[in-house]
Coordinates of C-alpha atoms and ligand atoms in Angstrom, one line a residue:
X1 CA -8.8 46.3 15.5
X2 CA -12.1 45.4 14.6
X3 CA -13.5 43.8 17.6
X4 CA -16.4 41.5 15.5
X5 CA -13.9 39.6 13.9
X6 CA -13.5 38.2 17.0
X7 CA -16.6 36.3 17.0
X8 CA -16.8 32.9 16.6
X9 CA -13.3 32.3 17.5
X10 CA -11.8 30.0 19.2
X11 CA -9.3 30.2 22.5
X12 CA -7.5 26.6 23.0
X13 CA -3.9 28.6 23.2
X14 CA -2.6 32.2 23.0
X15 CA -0.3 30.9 20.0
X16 CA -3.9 31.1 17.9
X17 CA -3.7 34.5 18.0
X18 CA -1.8 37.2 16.9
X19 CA 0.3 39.7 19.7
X20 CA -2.4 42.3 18.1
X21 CA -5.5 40.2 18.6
X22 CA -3.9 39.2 22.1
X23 CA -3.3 43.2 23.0
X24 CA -6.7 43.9 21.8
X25 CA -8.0 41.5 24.3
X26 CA -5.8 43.2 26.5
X27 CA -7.6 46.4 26.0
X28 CA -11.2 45.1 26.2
X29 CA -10.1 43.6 29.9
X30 CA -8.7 47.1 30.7
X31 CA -12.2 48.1 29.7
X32 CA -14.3 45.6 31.3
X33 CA -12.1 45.9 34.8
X34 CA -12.9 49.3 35.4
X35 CA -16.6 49.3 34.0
X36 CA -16.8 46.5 37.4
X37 CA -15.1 48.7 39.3
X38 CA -17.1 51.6 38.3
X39 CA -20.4 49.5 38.7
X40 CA -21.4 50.9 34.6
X41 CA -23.2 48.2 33.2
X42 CA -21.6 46.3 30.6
X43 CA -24.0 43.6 29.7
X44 CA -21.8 42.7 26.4
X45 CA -23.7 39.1 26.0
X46 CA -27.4 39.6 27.0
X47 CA -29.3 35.8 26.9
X48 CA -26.1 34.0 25.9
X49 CA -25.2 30.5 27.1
X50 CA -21.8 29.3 27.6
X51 CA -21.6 25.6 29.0
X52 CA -18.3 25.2 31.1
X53 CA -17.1 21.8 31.5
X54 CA -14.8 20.7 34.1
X55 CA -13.1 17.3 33.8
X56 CA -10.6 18.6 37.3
X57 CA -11.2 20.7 39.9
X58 CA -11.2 24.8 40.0
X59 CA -11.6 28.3 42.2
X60 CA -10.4 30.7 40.1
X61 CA -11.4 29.9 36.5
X62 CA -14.3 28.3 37.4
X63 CA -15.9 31.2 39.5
X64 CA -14.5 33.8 37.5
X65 CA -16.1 32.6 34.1
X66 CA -19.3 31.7 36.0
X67 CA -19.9 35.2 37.9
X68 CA -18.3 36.9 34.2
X69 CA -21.0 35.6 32.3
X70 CA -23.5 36.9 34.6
X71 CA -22.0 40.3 34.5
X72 CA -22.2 40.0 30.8
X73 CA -25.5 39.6 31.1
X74 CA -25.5 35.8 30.1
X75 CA -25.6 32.6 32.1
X76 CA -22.4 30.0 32.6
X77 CA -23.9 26.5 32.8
X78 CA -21.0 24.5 34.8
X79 CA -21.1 21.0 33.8
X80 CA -19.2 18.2 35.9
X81 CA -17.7 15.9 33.5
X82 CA -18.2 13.4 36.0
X83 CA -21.9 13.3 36.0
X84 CA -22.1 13.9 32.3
X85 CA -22.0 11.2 29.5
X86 CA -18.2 12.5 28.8
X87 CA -17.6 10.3 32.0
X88 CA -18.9 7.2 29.5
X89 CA -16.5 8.2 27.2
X90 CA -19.4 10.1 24.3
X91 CA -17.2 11.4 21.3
X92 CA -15.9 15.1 21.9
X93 CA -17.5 15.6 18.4
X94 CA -20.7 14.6 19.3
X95 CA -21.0 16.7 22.2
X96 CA -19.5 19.5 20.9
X97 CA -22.4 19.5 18.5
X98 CA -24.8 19.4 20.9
X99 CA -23.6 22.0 22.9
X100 CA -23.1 24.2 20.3
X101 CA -26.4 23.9 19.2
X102 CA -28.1 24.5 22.7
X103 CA -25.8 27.8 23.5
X104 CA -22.9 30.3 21.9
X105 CA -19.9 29.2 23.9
X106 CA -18.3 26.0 25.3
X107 CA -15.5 26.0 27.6
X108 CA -13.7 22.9 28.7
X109 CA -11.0 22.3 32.0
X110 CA -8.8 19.2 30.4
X111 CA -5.7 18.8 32.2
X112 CA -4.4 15.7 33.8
X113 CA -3.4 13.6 31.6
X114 CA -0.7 14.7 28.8
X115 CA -1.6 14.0 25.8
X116 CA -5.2 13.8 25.7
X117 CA -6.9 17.7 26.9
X118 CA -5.6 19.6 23.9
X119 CA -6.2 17.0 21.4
X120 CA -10.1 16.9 22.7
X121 CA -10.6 20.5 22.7
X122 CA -9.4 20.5 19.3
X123 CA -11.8 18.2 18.2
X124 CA -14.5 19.4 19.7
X125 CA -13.9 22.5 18.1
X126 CA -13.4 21.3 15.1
X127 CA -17.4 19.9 15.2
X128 CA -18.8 22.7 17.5
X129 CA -20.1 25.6 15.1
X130 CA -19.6 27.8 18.9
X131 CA -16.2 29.3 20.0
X132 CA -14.4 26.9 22.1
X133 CA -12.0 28.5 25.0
X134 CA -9.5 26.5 27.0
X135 CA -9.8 26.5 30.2
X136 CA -6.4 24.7 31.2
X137 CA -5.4 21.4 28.8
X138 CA -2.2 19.4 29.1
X139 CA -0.3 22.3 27.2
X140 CA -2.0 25.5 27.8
X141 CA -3.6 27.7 30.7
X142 CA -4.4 30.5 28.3
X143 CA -6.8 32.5 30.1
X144 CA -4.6 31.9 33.1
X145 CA -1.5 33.4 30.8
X146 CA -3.7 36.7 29.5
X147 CA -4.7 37.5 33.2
X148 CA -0.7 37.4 33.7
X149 CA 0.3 39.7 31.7
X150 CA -2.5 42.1 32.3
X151 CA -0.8 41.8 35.7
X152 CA 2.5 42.5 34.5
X153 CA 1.4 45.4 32.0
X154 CA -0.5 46.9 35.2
X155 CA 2.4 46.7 37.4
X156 CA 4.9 47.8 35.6
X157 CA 3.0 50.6 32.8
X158 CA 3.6 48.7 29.6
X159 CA 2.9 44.9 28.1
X160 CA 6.2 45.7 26.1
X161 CA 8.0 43.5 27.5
X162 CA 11.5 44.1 25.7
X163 CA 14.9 43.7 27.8
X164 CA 12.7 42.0 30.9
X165 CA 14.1 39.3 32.6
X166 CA 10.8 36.6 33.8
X167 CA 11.7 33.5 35.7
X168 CA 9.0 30.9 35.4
X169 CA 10.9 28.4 38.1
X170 CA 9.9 25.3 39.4
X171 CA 9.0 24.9 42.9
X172 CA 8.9 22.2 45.5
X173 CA 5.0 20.9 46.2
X174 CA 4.6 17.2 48.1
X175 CA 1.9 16.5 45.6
X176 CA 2.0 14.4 42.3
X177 CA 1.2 14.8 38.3
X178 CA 0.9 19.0 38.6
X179 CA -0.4 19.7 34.5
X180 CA 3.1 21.3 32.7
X181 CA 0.5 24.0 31.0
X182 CA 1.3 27.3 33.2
X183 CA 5.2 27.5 32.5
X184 CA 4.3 26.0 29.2
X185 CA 1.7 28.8 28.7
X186 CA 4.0 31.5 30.0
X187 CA 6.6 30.2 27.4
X188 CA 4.4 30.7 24.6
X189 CA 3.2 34.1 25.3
X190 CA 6.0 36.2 27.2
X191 CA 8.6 36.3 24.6
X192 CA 6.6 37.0 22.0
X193 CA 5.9 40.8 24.1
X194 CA 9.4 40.9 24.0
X195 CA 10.2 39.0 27.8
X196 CA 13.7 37.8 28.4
X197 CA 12.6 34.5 30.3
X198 CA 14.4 31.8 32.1
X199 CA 13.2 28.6 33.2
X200 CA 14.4 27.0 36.3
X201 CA 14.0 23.6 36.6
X202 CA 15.9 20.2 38.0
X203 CA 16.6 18.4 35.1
X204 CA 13.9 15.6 35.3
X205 CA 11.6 18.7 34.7
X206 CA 12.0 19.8 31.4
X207 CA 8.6 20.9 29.9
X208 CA 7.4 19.2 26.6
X209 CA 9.9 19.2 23.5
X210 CA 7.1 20.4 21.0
X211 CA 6.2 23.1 22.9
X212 CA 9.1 24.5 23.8
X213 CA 9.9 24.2 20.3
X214 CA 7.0 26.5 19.1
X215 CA 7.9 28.5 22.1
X216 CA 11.4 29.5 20.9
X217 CA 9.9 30.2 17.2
X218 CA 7.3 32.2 18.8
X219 CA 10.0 34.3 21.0
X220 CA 12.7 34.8 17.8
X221 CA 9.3 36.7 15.8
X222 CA 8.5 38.6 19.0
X223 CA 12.1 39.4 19.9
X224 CA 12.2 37.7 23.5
X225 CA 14.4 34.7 24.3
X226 CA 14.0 31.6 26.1
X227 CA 17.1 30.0 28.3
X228 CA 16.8 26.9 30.6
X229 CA 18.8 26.7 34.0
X230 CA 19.0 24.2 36.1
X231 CA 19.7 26.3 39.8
X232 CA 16.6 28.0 40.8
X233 CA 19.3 31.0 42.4
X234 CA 20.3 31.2 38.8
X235 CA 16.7 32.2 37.6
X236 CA 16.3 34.4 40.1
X237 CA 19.3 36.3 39.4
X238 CA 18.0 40.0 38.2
X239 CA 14.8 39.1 37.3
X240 CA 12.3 41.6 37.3
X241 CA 8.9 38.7 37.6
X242 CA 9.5 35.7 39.1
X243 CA 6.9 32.7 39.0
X244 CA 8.2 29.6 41.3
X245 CA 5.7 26.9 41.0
X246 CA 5.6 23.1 41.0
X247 CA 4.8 20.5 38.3
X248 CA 5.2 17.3 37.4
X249 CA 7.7 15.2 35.9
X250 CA 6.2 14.3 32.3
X251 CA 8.2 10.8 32.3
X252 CA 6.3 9.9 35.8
X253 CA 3.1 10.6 35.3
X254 CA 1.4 7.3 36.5
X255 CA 4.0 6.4 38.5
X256 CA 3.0 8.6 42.1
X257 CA 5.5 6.9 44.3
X258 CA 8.3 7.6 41.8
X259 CA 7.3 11.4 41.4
X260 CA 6.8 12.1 44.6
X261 CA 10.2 10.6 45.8
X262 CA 11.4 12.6 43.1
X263 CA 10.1 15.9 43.9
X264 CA 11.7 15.0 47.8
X265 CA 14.7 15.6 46.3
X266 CA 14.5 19.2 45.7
X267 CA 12.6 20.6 48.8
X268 CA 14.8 23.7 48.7
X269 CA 13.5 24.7 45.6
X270 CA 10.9 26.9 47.7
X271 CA 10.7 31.1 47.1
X272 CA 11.5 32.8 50.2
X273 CA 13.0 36.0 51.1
X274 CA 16.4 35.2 50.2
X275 CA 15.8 34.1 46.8
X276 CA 13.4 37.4 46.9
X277 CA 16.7 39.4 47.5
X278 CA 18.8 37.8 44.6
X279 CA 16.0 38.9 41.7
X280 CA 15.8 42.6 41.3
X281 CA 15.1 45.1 43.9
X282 CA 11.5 46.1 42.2
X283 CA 10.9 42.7 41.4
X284 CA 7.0 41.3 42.0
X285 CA 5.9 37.2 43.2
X286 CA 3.7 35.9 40.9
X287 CA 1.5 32.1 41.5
X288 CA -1.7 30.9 39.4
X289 CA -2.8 30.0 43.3
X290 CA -3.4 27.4 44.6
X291 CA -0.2 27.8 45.9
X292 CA 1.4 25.5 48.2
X293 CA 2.2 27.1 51.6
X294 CA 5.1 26.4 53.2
X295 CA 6.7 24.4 50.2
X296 CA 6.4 26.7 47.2
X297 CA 6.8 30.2 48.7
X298 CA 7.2 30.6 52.4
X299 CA 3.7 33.3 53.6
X300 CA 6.3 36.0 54.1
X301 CA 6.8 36.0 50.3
X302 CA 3.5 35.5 49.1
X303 CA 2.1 37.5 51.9
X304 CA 4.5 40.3 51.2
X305 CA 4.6 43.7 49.6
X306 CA 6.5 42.0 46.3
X307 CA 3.7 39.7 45.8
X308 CA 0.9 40.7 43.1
X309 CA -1.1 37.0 42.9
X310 CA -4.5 38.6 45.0
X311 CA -4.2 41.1 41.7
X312 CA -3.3 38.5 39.1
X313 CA -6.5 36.1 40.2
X314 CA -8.6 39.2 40.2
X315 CA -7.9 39.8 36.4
X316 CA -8.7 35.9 35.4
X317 CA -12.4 38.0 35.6
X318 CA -11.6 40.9 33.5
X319 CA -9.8 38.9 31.1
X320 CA -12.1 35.6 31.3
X321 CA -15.0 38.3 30.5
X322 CA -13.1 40.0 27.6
X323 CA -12.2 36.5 26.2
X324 CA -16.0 35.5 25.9
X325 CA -17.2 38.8 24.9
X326 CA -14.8 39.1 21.8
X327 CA -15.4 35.5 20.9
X328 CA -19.0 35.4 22.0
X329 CA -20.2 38.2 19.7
X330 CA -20.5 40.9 22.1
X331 CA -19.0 43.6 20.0
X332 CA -20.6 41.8 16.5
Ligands
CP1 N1 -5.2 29.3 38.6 C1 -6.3 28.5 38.4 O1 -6.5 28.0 37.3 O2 -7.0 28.2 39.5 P1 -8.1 27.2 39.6 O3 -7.5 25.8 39.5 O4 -8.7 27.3 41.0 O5 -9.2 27.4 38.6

């Protein structure tokens, strides 16, 4: 695949791009991972800018974008929404022009509040004459999604994900309005490399109708499935991934008291060894992080020679990089 074509494009969800584009992405991180490893040089965007604005808090993606772009030979310019005129509400358009005419790249964190993070990006990108990449909306954690399943692909020898059975399963977490977007971004990218995946949820969890909608489209074209349980021992039944984690209720957000008295209900939704032992014997733990300690996964689990999430935050670099070189123009 021709690797210019890539520039200028935008990132806001993995359902933008084709499973090529997606694999080729795939191979560039391959690429870029061992060039760090291997300390080669790979300065892919030499005097780029890409301003990075966060409107919630971040480790991983923050960091990893920041210190990739200075391995590219560019600079990340992290911008707190907060302390920005974004805080005063300046139109998304605006700003995106503005950006995009001091730089080559804006990415944007956008994710508490449903409804509003994937619309903005959108518009911004429709003004911004830059590439626009998502860096975790009310729908989406795309970059979060690629680094998965470079995780998966490494573990296991193959991204072909046919006859693989992934629970994505909620998790117990005593902490209110967690964004829907990593299930929801795990839904729209798995099946579509062929992944078998079952949510787990309680039923006051169900993840938003017009996603999951695109989601099962996107699986029938790339042969996987989608099924919903409602028995987190269910989901773990076989499966070869498993990915307990906790959001929140989309009917609650707003409402903390309610959600939280909700999510009391279903503190045994929590991955520990047992529920290790009902998914497949080979089967490997995987979190975003921040994980929740103790309510999530117990530290045996995610401690534990199953568990793969030191791994899978280590590719948000690789991938994060490959991501801005393609779209950046570091192979135009
Ligand atoms: N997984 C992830 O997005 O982590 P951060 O919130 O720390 O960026």
């Amino acid at each position: 695949m021709d690797r210019a074509s890539f520039k200028g494009k935008d990132y806001i969800s993995t359902a933008d791009w084709s499973v090529e584009e997606l694999g080729e992405a795939l191979d560039v991180s391959k690429e870029l991972k061992a060039a760090f490893r291997n300390n080669e040089p790979h300065r892919l965007l030499p005097d780029k800018t890409l301003f990075m604005i966060f409107l919630d808090l971040s480790t991983r993606t923050r960091n990893a974008f920041e210190a990739g772009m200075t391995q590219l030979g560019g600079h990340a310019h992290f911008i707190d929404a907060g302390t920005s005129q974004i805080a005063h509400g300046e139109a998304p358009r605006d700003m995106g022009i503005i950006l995009g005419s001091y730089g080559h790249g804006i990415a944007i964190r956008h994710d508490k509040v449903p409804g509003e993070g994937n619309a903005y990006m959108r518009e911004v990108a429709a003004a911004a004459e830059v590439p626009i990449i998502n860096l975790q909306c009310d729908i989406d954690h795309p970059t979060q999604q690629i680094a998965d399943l470079m995780t998966i692909e490494e573990h296991f020898g193959t991204r072909d994900l046919s006859g693989m059975k992934i629970c994505v399963s909620w998790a117990f977490a005593p902490s209110y309005a967690k964004p829907m977007s990593v299930p929801q971004g795990l839904a729209l990218l798995l099946p579509r490399f062929g992944a078998e995946l079952t949510i787990a949820r309680p039923p006051e969890f169900r993840l938003q109708t017009g996603v999951m909608e695109q989601a099962h489209e996107l699986a029938a074209e790339g042969g996987g499935s989608i099924v919903e349980v409602e028995d987190m021992d269910a989901g773990f039944e076989g499966a070869t991934v498993v990915y307990p984690k906790s959001w929140g209720a989309e009917h609650l957000f707003g409402k903390e008291q309610e959600a939280l008295a909700l999510n009391a209900r279903y503190k045994d939704w929590i991955c520990d060894s047992r529920r290790m032992g009902i998914a497949a014997k080979d089967s490997i733990y995987m979190h975003c992080l921040p994980a929740d300690r103790g309510n999530e996964v117990t530290d045996e689990v995610i401690d534990g020679e199953q568990s793969v999430v030191f791994q899978e935050a280590e590719n948000r670099l690789h991938t994060g990089k490959a991501l801005m070189a393609l779209t950046m123009g570091g192979y135009a």
